[in-house]
């Protein structure tokens, strides 16, 4: 018989009431501090301050069992103004599967990798 899990929180006020989500948020916060993800500086009146929010997701294994509860702290990018807060966007994200496919093509097609 499958267990019924509580709904995934959509707000911090909901998540802070559940120990599992508090642990996940603490792990995320600790990880961000360890990699020096930000530096606190005093705000200037002319700056557009971009806030942040928590995003929650339950990760499941292929068989449907809960693998982990994932909490991420993300910037509210929709508050940014083009030309003021940013000019270009770039997010270099490559999944390991993509790298394996490209390397397999390289071997089979005798490509040069640079």
N, CA, C and O atoms as CSV, one atom per row, in Angstrom:
chain,resi,resn,atom,element,x,y,z
A,1,UNK,N,N,0.833,-1.179,0.000
A,1,UNK,CA,C,0.000,0.000,0.000
A,1,UNK,C,C,0.885,1.252,0.000
A,1,UNK,O,O,1.805,1.364,0.810
A,2,UNK,N,N,0.608,2.178,-0.896
A,2,UNK,CA,C,1.412,3.392,-1.023
A,2,UNK,C,C,1.102,4.362,0.109
A,2,UNK,O,O,-0.037,4.479,0.562
A,3,UNK,N,N,2.135,5.044,0.546
A,3,UNK,CA,C,1.927,6.055,1.582
A,3,UNK,C,C,1.558,7.372,0.923
A,3,UNK,O,O,2.039,7.690,-0.164
A,4,UNK,N,N,0.718,8.120,1.574
A,4,UNK,CA,C,0.308,9.419,1.055
A,4,UNK,C,C,1.233,10.470,1.657
A,4,UNK,O,O,1.318,10.622,2.876
A,5,UNK,N,N,1.914,11.181,0.789
A,5,UNK,CA,C,2.831,12.210,1.266
A,5,UNK,C,C,2.127,13.551,1.301
A,5,UNK,O,O,1.246,13.805,0.480
A,6,UNK,N,N,2.501,14.418,2.240
A,6,UNK,CA,C,1.879,15.741,2.297
A,6,UNK,C,C,2.246,16.541,1.046
A,6,UNK,O,O,3.260,16.261,0.408
A,7,UNK,N,N,1.431,17.526,0.696
A,7,UNK,CA,C,1.729,18.314,-0.504
A,7,UNK,C,C,3.047,19.072,-0.371
A,7,UNK,O,O,3.443,19.479,0.722
A,8,UNK,N,N,3.712,19.248,-1.503
A,8,UNK,CA,C,4.964,20.004,-1.528
A,8,UNK,C,C,4.649,21.467,-1.222
A,8,UNK,O,O,3.727,22.034,-1.809
A,9,UNK,N,N,5.402,22.084,-0.312
A,9,UNK,CA,C,5.114,23.480,0.039
A,9,UNK,C,C,5.391,24.420,-1.134
A,9,UNK,O,O,6.258,24.165,-1.971
A,10,UNK,N,N,4.640,25.499,-1.168
A,10,UNK,CA,C,4.865,26.522,-2.188
A,10,UNK,C,C,5.418,27.809,-1.571
A,10,UNK,O,O,5.879,28.702,-2.283
A,11,UNK,N,N,5.366,27.892,-0.253
A,11,UNK,CA,C,5.852,29.070,0.445
A,11,UNK,C,C,6.735,28.654,1.619
A,11,UNK,O,O,6.586,27.562,2.167
A,12,UNK,N,N,7.650,29.536,1.994
A,12,UNK,CA,C,8.520,29.285,3.139
A,12,UNK,C,C,7.701,29.047,4.407
A,12,UNK,O,O,8.042,28.184,5.217
A,13,UNK,N,N,6.628,29.808,4.578
A,13,UNK,CA,C,5.812,29.678,5.786
A,13,UNK,C,C,5.235,28.271,5.938
A,13,UNK,O,O,5.018,27.807,7.057
A,14,UNK,N,N,4.988,27.593,4.822
A,14,UNK,CA,C,4.512,26.206,4.875
A,14,UNK,C,C,5.668,25.258,5.167
A,14,UNK,O,O,5.530,24.340,5.976
A,15,UNK,N,N,6.810,25.476,4.511
A,15,UNK,CA,C,7.954,24.568,4.630
A,15,UNK,C,C,8.567,24.599,6.024
A,15,UNK,O,O,9.033,23.569,6.512
A,16,UNK,N,N,8.576,25.751,6.667
A,16,UNK,CA,C,9.237,25.856,7.971
A,16,UNK,C,C,8.534,25.051,9.057
A,16,UNK,O,O,9.095,24.846,10.134
A,17,UNK,N,N,7.319,24.595,8.790
A,17,UNK,CA,C,6.566,23.790,9.755
A,17,UNK,C,C,6.903,22.300,9.656
A,17,UNK,O,O,6.444,21.505,10.477
A,18,UNK,N,N,7.709,21.918,8.647
A,18,UNK,CA,C,8.032,20.509,8.423
A,18,UNK,C,C,9.537,20.306,8.585
A,18,UNK,O,O,10.330,20.948,7.897
A,19,UNK,N,N,9.926,19.421,9.487
A,19,UNK,CA,C,11.341,19.191,9.787
A,19,UNK,C,C,12.135,18.778,8.540
A,19,UNK,O,O,13.273,19.214,8.365
A,20,UNK,N,N,11.555,17.953,7.683
A,20,UNK,CA,C,12.265,17.475,6.479
A,20,UNK,C,C,12.655,18.649,5.588
A,20,UNK,O,O,13.773,18.692,5.073
A,21,UNK,N,N,11.749,19.596,5.403
A,21,UNK,CA,C,12.047,20.750,4.551
A,21,UNK,C,C,13.023,21.698,5.233
A,21,UNK,O,O,13.843,22.324,4.562
A,22,UNK,N,N,12.948,21.814,6.559
A,22,UNK,CA,C,13.908,22.662,7.290
A,22,UNK,C,C,15.325,22.133,7.123
A,22,UNK,O,O,16.262,22.910,6.944
A,23,UNK,N,N,15.484,20.813,7.181
A,23,UNK,CA,C,16.802,20.198,6.989
A,23,UNK,C,C,17.298,20.474,5.572
A,23,UNK,O,O,18.463,20.820,5.377
A,24,UNK,N,N,16.416,20.321,4.584
A,24,UNK,CA,C,16.805,20.558,3.190
A,24,UNK,C,C,17.213,22.010,2.962
A,24,UNK,O,O,18.192,22.277,2.265
A,25,UNK,N,N,16.466,22.956,3.549
A,25,UNK,CA,C,16.818,24.373,3.411
A,25,UNK,C,C,18.142,24.673,4.093
A,25,UNK,O,O,18.947,25.447,3.574
A,26,UNK,N,N,18.376,24.067,5.252
A,26,UNK,CA,C,19.630,24.269,5.963
A,26,UNK,C,C,20.811,23.739,5.148
A,26,UNK,O,O,21.861,24.380,5.090
A,27,UNK,N,N,20.645,22.577,4.521
A,27,UNK,CA,C,21.709,22.013,3.675
A,27,UNK,C,C,22.012,22.925,2.487
A,27,UNK,O,O,23.175,23.142,2.149
A,28,UNK,N,N,20.969,23.454,1.859
A,28,UNK,CA,C,21.153,24.362,0.717
A,28,UNK,C,C,21.860,25.636,1.167
A,28,UNK,O,O,22.787,26.099,0.502
A,29,UNK,N,N,21.430,26.200,2.282
A,29,UNK,CA,C,22.042,27.428,2.790
A,29,UNK,C,C,23.511,27.200,3.124
A,29,UNK,O,O,24.357,28.030,2.789
A,30,UNK,N,N,23.821,26.087,3.778
A,30,UNK,CA,C,25.203,25.756,4.120
A,30,UNK,C,C,26.053,25.601,2.867
A,30,UNK,O,O,27.183,26.086,2.820
A,31,UNK,N,N,25.516,24.926,1.849
A,31,UNK,CA,C,26.252,24.733,0.592
A,31,UNK,C,C,26.548,26.073,-0.081
A,31,UNK,O,O,27.642,26.270,-0.609
A,32,UNK,N,N,25.588,26.988,-0.066
A,32,UNK,CA,C,25.798,28.310,-0.670
A,32,UNK,C,C,26.872,29.099,0.083
A,32,UNK,O,O,27.669,29.809,-0.529
A,33,UNK,N,N,26.888,28.973,1.403
A,33,UNK,CA,C,27.913,29.656,2.197
A,33,UNK,C,C,29.299,29.068,1.935
A,33,UNK,O,O,30.283,29.804,1.861
A,34,UNK,N,N,29.376,27.749,1.796
A,34,UNK,CA,C,30.671,27.093,1.573
A,34,UNK,C,C,31.326,27.490,0.257
A,34,UNK,O,O,32.553,27.525,0.163
A,35,UNK,N,N,30.523,27.788,-0.760
A,35,UNK,CA,C,31.090,28.153,-2.062
A,35,UNK,C,C,31.133,29.672,-2.264
A,35,UNK,O,O,31.365,30.148,-3.375
A,36,UNK,N,N,30.909,30.421,-1.191
A,36,UNK,CA,C,30.900,31.893,-1.272
A,36,UNK,C,C,30.005,32.387,-2.406
A,36,UNK,O,O,30.440,33.162,-3.258
A,37,UNK,N,N,28.760,31.935,-2.409
A,37,UNK,CA,C,27.824,32.268,-3.480
A,37,UNK,C,C,27.455,33.748,-3.503
A,37,UNK,O,O,27.047,34.272,-4.540
A,38,UNK,N,N,27.593,34.413,-2.378
A,38,UNK,CA,C,27.274,35.833,-2.352
A,38,UNK,C,C,28.112,36.560,-1.317
A,38,UNK,O,O,28.719,35.951,-0.436
A,39,UNK,N,N,28.128,37.869,-1.446
A,39,UNK,CA,C,28.793,38.741,-0.482
A,39,UNK,C,C,27.781,39.799,-0.078
A,39,UNK,O,O,27.165,40.432,-0.935
A,40,UNK,N,N,27.610,39.992,1.202
A,40,UNK,CA,C,26.679,41.012,1.670
A,40,UNK,C,C,27.317,42.392,1.538
A,40,UNK,O,O,28.446,42.614,1.976
A,41,UNK,N,N,26.588,43.298,0.936
A,41,UNK,CA,C,27.026,44.687,0.807
A,41,UNK,C,C,25.836,45.581,1.133
A,41,UNK,O,O,24.690,45.184,0.926
A,42,UNK,N,N,26.095,46.781,1.639
A,42,UNK,CA,C,24.971,47.671,1.939
A,42,UNK,C,C,24.304,48.128,0.641
A,42,UNK,O,O,24.991,48.421,-0.338
A,43,UNK,N,N,22.984,48.189,0.627
A,43,UNK,CA,C,22.286,48.615,-0.596
A,43,UNK,C,C,22.436,50.109,-0.835
A,43,UNK,O,O,22.594,50.895,0.098
A,44,UNK,N,N,22.383,50.473,-2.087
A,44,UNK,CA,C,22.421,51.883,-2.479
A,44,UNK,C,C,21.027,52.248,-2.975
A,44,UNK,O,O,20.391,51.431,-3.640
A,45,UNK,N,N,20.527,53.456,-2.672
A,45,UNK,CA,C,19.155,53.829,-3.080
A,45,UNK,C,C,18.902,53.716,-4.583
A,45,UNK,O,O,17.762,53.517,-5.003
A,46,UNK,N,N,19.957,53.842,-5.398
A,46,UNK,CA,C,19.754,53.788,-6.851
A,46,UNK,C,C,19.698,52.359,-7.384
A,46,UNK,O,O,19.417,52.150,-8.564
A,47,UNK,N,N,19.964,51.376,-6.525
A,47,UNK,CA,C,19.992,49.990,-6.985
A,47,UNK,C,C,18.606,49.357,-6.927
A,47,UNK,O,O,17.794,49.651,-6.050
A,48,UNK,N,N,18.373,48.481,-7.890
A,48,UNK,CA,C,17.164,47.666,-7.901
A,48,UNK,C,C,17.507,46.367,-7.186
A,48,UNK,O,O,18.230,45.536,-7.735
A,49,UNK,N,N,17.002,46.179,-5.973
A,49,UNK,CA,C,17.327,44.978,-5.214
A,49,UNK,C,C,16.466,43.809,-5.700
A,49,UNK,O,O,15.243,43.912,-5.794
A,50,UNK,N,N,17.128,42.718,-6.000
A,50,UNK,CA,C,16.450,41.517,-6.468
A,50,UNK,C,C,16.354,40.553,-5.294
A,50,UNK,O,O,17.366,40.167,-4.709
A,51,UNK,N,N,15.145,40.175,-4.959
A,51,UNK,CA,C,14.925,39.287,-3.830
A,51,UNK,C,C,15.166,37.831,-4.203
A,51,UNK,O,O,15.614,37.518,-5.307
A,52,UNK,N,N,14.863,36.962,-3.271
A,52,UNK,CA,C,15.004,35.537,-3.526
A,52,UNK,C,C,13.832,34.804,-2.896
A,52,UNK,O,O,13.096,35.362,-2.082
A,53,UNK,N,N,13.671,33.555,-3.280
A,53,UNK,CA,C,12.612,32.741,-2.696
A,53,UNK,C,C,13.051,31.284,-2.711
A,53,UNK,O,O,13.950,30.899,-3.458
A,54,UNK,N,N,12.408,30.488,-1.884
A,54,UNK,CA,C,12.679,29.058,-1.826
A,54,UNK,C,C,11.770,28.330,-2.792
A,54,UNK,O,O,10.583,28.638,-2.904
A,55,UNK,N,N,12.344,27.352,-3.495
A,55,UNK,CA,C,11.580,26.489,-4.400
A,55,UNK,C,C,11.750,25.059,-3.896
A,55,UNK,O,O,12.869,24.613,-3.642
A,56,UNK,N,N,10.651,24.352,-3.754
A,56,UNK,CA,C,10.664,23.016,-3.160
A,56,UNK,C,C,10.235,21.964,-4.183
A,56,UNK,O,O,9.317,22.181,-4.974
A,57,UNK,N,N,10.921,20.822,-4.147
A,57,UNK,CA,C,10.578,19.731,-5.051
A,57,UNK,C,C,10.933,18.406,-4.385
A,57,UNK,O,O,11.994,18.268,-3.777
A,58,UNK,N,N,10.042,17.445,-4.505
A,58,UNK,CA,C,10.298,16.102,-3.998
A,58,UNK,C,C,10.865,15.288,-5.158
A,58,UNK,O,O,10.223,15.165,-6.202
A,59,UNK,N,N,12.058,14.734,-4.983
A,59,UNK,CA,C,12.699,13.914,-6.006
A,59,UNK,C,C,12.372,12.452,-5.730
A,59,UNK,O,O,12.513,11.975,-4.604
A,60,UNK,N,N,11.929,11.740,-6.779
A,60,UNK,CA,C,11.563,10.329,-6.655
A,60,UNK,C,C,12.525,9.447,-7.446
A,60,UNK,O,O,13.088,9.871,-8.456
A,61,UNK,N,N,12.704,8.223,-6.975
A,61,UNK,CA,C,13.455,7.216,-7.717
A,61,UNK,C,C,12.554,6.693,-8.829
A,61,UNK,O,O,11.368,7.020,-8.875
A,62,UNK,N,N,13.112,5.887,-9.720
A,62,UNK,CA,C,12.347,5.345,-10.845
A,62,UNK,C,C,11.155,4.512,-10.375
A,62,UNK,O,O,10.138,4.447,-11.065
A,63,UNK,N,N,11.272,3.874,-9.207
A,63,UNK,CA,C,10.179,3.036,-8.708
A,63,UNK,C,C,9.141,3.837,-7.914
A,63,UNK,O,O,8.202,3.252,-7.373
A,64,UNK,N,N,9.290,5.156,-7.835
A,64,UNK,CA,C,8.308,6.009,-7.183
A,64,UNK,C,C,8.593,6.328,-5.735
A,64,UNK,O,O,7.899,7.151,-5.138
A,65,UNK,N,N,9.602,5.695,-5.153
A,65,UNK,CA,C,9.958,5.958,-3.757
A,65,UNK,C,C,10.671,7.309,-3.671
A,65,UNK,O,O,11.452,7.669,-4.552
A,66,UNK,N,N,10.392,8.045,-2.600
A,66,UNK,CA,C,11.016,9.358,-2.416
A,66,UNK,C,C,12.521,9.183,-2.226
A,66,UNK,O,O,12.977,8.441,-1.356
A,67,UNK,N,N,13.278,9.891,-3.070
A,67,UNK,CA,C,14.740,9.872,-2.960
A,67,UNK,C,C,15.226,10.951,-2.007
A,67,UNK,O,O,16.050,10.701,-1.128
A,68,UNK,N,N,14.692,12.176,-2.199
A,68,UNK,CA,C,15.075,13.270,-1.317
A,68,UNK,C,C,14.107,14.436,-1.477
A,68,UNK,O,O,13.350,14.515,-2.445
A,69,UNK,N,N,14.154,15.325,-0.511
A,69,UNK,CA,C,13.393,16.568,-0.563
A,69,UNK,C,C,14.391,17.667,-0.927
A,69,UNK,O,O,15.388,17.865,-0.234
A,70,UNK,N,N,14.118,18.363,-1.999
A,70,UNK,CA,C,15.065,19.319,-2.545
A,70,UNK,C,C,14.536,20.748,-2.363
A,70,UNK,O,O,13.455,21.084,-2.847
A,71,UNK,N,N,15.302,21.572,-1.666
A,71,UNK,CA,C,14.960,22.979,-1.489
A,71,UNK,C,C,16.071,23.813,-2.122
A,71,UNK,O,O,17.249,23.601,-1.834
A,72,UNK,N,N,15.700,24.751,-2.975
A,72,UNK,CA,C,16.675,25.611,-3.637
A,72,UNK,C,C,16.309,27.071,-3.404
A,72,UNK,O,O,15.141,27.455,-3.465
A,73,UNK,N,N,17.325,27.866,-3.139
A,73,UNK,CA,C,17.140,29.299,-2.975
A,73,UNK,C,C,17.446,29.951,-4.327
A,73,UNK,O,O,18.569,29.868,-4.824
A,74,UNK,N,N,16.451,30.590,-4.906
A,74,UNK,CA,C,16.612,31.156,-6.249
A,74,UNK,C,C,16.304,32.654,-6.241
A,74,UNK,O,O,15.499,33.133,-5.442
A,75,UNK,N,N,16.954,33.376,-7.139
A,75,UNK,CA,C,16.704,34.814,-7.281
A,75,UNK,C,C,15.384,35.036,-7.998
A,75,UNK,O,O,14.998,34.260,-8.872
A,76,UNK,N,N,14.706,36.091,-7.621
A,76,UNK,CA,C,13.470,36.477,-8.306
A,76,UNK,C,C,13.859,37.284,-9.539
A,76,UNK,O,O,13.757,38.511,-9.561
A,77,UNK,N,N,14.303,36.568,-10.555
A,77,UNK,CA,C,14.811,37.209,-11.764
A,77,UNK,C,C,13.795,38.071,-12.468
A,77,UNK,O,O,14.163,38.984,-13.207
A,78,UNK,N,N,12.523,37.800,-12.254
A,78,UNK,CA,C,11.476,38.580,-12.904
A,78,UNK,C,C,11.398,40.004,-12.355
A,78,UNK,O,O,10.662,40.831,-12.895
A,79,UNK,N,N,12.139,40.300,-11.301
A,79,UNK,CA,C,12.201,41.662,-10.772
A,79,UNK,C,C,13.340,42.461,-11.395
A,79,UNK,O,O,13.474,43.657,-11.139
A,80,UNK,N,N,14.156,41.807,-12.208
A,80,UNK,CA,C,15.284,42.494,-12.828
A,80,UNK,C,C,14.820,43.329,-14.018
A,80,UNK,O,O,13.807,43.033,-14.652
A,81,UNK,N,N,15.579,44.367,-14.301
A,81,UNK,CA,C,15.284,45.239,-15.427
A,81,UNK,C,C,16.437,45.162,-16.420
A,81,UNK,O,O,17.585,45.434,-16.067
A,82,UNK,N,N,16.130,44.789,-17.670
A,82,UNK,CA,C,17.171,44.682,-18.697
A,82,UNK,C,C,17.836,46.040,-18.912
A,82,UNK,O,O,17.171,47.072,-19.004
A,83,UNK,N,N,19.151,46.010,-18.989
A,83,UNK,CA,C,19.921,47.232,-19.165
A,83,UNK,C,C,20.322,47.876,-17.848
A,83,UNK,O,O,21.293,48.630,-17.791
A,84,UNK,N,N,19.569,47.577,-16.782
A,84,UNK,CA,C,19.903,48.112,-15.465
A,84,UNK,C,C,20.570,47.031,-14.613
A,84,UNK,O,O,21.652,47.244,-14.066
A,85,UNK,N,N,19.925,45.884,-14.507
A,85,UNK,CA,C,20.449,44.787,-13.694
A,85,UNK,C,C,21.282,43.789,-14.493
A,85,UNK,O,O,22.120,43.084,-13.931
A,86,UNK,N,N,21.057,43.732,-15.780
A,86,UNK,CA,C,21.797,42.799,-16.621
A,86,UNK,C,C,21.735,43.255,-18.073
A,86,UNK,O,O,20.854,44.023,-18.461
A,87,UNK,N,N,22.686,42.768,-18.871
A,87,UNK,CA,C,22.653,43.037,-20.308
A,87,UNK,C,C,22.510,41.735,-21.089
A,87,UNK,O,O,21.757,41.678,-22.062
A,88,UNK,N,N,23.213,40.706,-20.682
A,88,UNK,CA,C,23.141,39.410,-21.349
A,88,UNK,C,C,22.889,38.326,-20.314
A,88,UNK,O,O,23.173,38.495,-19.129
A,89,UNK,N,N,22.353,37.215,-20.784
A,89,UNK,CA,C,22.186,36.062,-19.897
A,89,UNK,C,C,22.892,34.870,-20.508
A,89,UNK,O,O,22.894,34.689,-21.725
A,90,UNK,N,N,23.483,34.069,-19.663
A,90,UNK,CA,C,24.172,32.867,-20.112
A,90,UNK,C,C,24.227,31.887,-18.962
A,90,UNK,O,O,24.643,32.234,-17.857
A,91,UNK,N,N,23.812,30.679,-19.218
A,91,UNK,CA,C,23.823,29.659,-18.176
A,91,UNK,C,C,24.445,28.387,-18.731
A,91,UNK,O,O,23.752,27.577,-19.348
A,92,UNK,N,N,25.760,28.198,-18.518
A,92,UNK,CA,C,26.423,27.018,-19.067
A,92,UNK,C,C,26.102,25.756,-18.266
A,92,UNK,O,O,26.739,25.471,-17.251
A,93,UNK,N,N,25.114,25.014,-18.734
A,93,UNK,CA,C,24.709,23.788,-18.048
A,93,UNK,C,C,24.776,22.631,-19.043
A,93,UNK,O,O,24.136,22.662,-20.094
A,94,UNK,N,N,25.548,21.627,-18.702
A,94,UNK,CA,C,25.656,20.444,-19.561
A,94,UNK,C,C,25.442,19.220,-18.686
A,94,UNK,O,O,26.070,19.071,-17.638
A,95,UNK,N,N,24.548,18.350,-19.128
A,95,UNK,CA,C,24.293,17.127,-18.376
A,95,UNK,C,C,25.324,16.075,-18.760
A,95,UNK,O,O,25.774,16.040,-19.905
A,96,UNK,N,N,25.706,15.213,-17.809
A,96,UNK,CA,C,26.688,14.156,-18.097
A,96,UNK,C,C,26.280,13.265,-19.274
A,96,UNK,O,O,27.141,12.790,-20.015
A,97,UNK,N,N,24.994,13.037,-19.448
A,97,UNK,CA,C,24.525,12.213,-20.566
A,97,UNK,C,C,24.898,12.855,-21.899
A,97,UNK,O,O,25.288,12.163,-22.839
A,98,UNK,N,N,24.777,14.174,-21.977
A,98,UNK,CA,C,25.122,14.880,-23.211
A,98,UNK,C,C,26.612,14.736,-23.509
A,98,UNK,O,O,26.997,14.532,-24.661
A,99,UNK,N,N,27.437,14.840,-22.496
A,99,UNK,CA,C,28.883,14.684,-22.694
A,99,UNK,C,C,29.207,13.287,-23.195
A,99,UNK,O,O,30.029,13.125,-24.097
A,100,UNK,N,N,28.566,12.271,-22.613
A,100,UNK,CA,C,28.809,10.891,-23.046
A,100,UNK,C,C,28.400,10.682,-24.507
A,100,UNK,O,O,29.096,9.992,-25.251
A,101,UNK,N,N,27.289,11.267,-24.917
A,101,UNK,CA,C,26.831,11.135,-26.300
A,101,UNK,C,C,27.825,11.781,-27.260
A,101,UNK,O,O,28.177,11.197,-28.284
A,102,UNK,N,N,28.275,12.983,-26.926
A,102,UNK,CA,C,29.239,13.677,-27.787
A,102,UNK,C,C,30.543,12.890,-27.879
A,102,UNK,O,O,31.113,12.773,-28.963
A,103,UNK,N,N,31.022,12.352,-26.764
A,103,UNK,CA,C,32.254,11.562,-26.795
A,103,UNK,C,C,32.072,10.274,-27.600
A,103,UNK,O,O,32.991,9.848,-28.299
A,104,UNK,N,N,30.902,9.655,-27.507
A,104,UNK,CA,C,30.634,8.452,-28.304
A,104,UNK,C,C,30.617,8.793,-29.797
A,104,UNK,O,O,31.146,8.038,-30.613
A,105,UNK,N,N,30.018,9.917,-30.147
A,105,UNK,CA,C,30.033,10.358,-31.547
A,105,UNK,C,C,31.454,10.624,-32.014
A,105,UNK,O,O,31.825,10.278,-33.136
A,106,UNK,N,N,32.248,11.243,-31.145
A,106,UNK,CA,C,33.641,11.527,-31.468
A,106,UNK,C,C,34.398,10.252,-31.817
A,106,UNK,O,O,35.119,10.206,-32.814
A,107,UNK,N,N,34.236,9.230,-31.006
A,107,UNK,CA,C,34.940,7.966,-31.234
A,107,UNK,C,C,34.469,7.316,-32.534
A,107,UNK,O,O,35.284,6.841,-33.325
A,108,UNK,N,N,33.159,7.296,-32.751
A,108,UNK,CA,C,32.604,6.618,-33.925
A,108,UNK,C,C,32.818,7.372,-35.228
A,108,UNK,O,O,32.912,6.755,-36.289
A,109,UNK,N,N,32.895,8.687,-35.166
A,109,UNK,CA,C,33.024,9.493,-36.383
A,109,UNK,C,C,34.429,10.080,-36.558
A,109,UNK,O,O,34.672,10.850,-37.487
A,110,UNK,N,N,35.355,9.713,-35.657
A,110,UNK,CA,C,36.733,10.203,-35.714
A,110,UNK,C,C,36.840,11.721,-35.720
A,110,UNK,O,O,37.626,12.297,-36.472
A,111,UNK,N,N,36.054,12.348,-34.888
A,111,UNK,CA,C,36.112,13.792,-34.751
A,111,UNK,C,C,37.330,14.210,-33.947
A,111,UNK,O,O,37.872,13.418,-33.176
A,112,UNK,N,N,37.763,15.454,-34.126
A,112,UNK,CA,C,38.813,16.021,-33.275
A,112,UNK,C,C,38.154,16.813,-32.164
A,112,UNK,O,O,37.266,17.629,-32.411
A,113,UNK,N,N,38.590,16.572,-30.952
A,113,UNK,CA,C,38.045,17.306,-29.805
A,113,UNK,C,C,39.043,18.384,-29.406
A,113,UNK,O,O,40.236,18.125,-29.249
A,114,UNK,N,N,38.531,19.587,-29.249
A,114,UNK,CA,C,39.374,20.712,-28.859
A,114,UNK,C,C,38.842,21.319,-27.594
A,114,UNK,O,O,39.410,22.288,-27.088
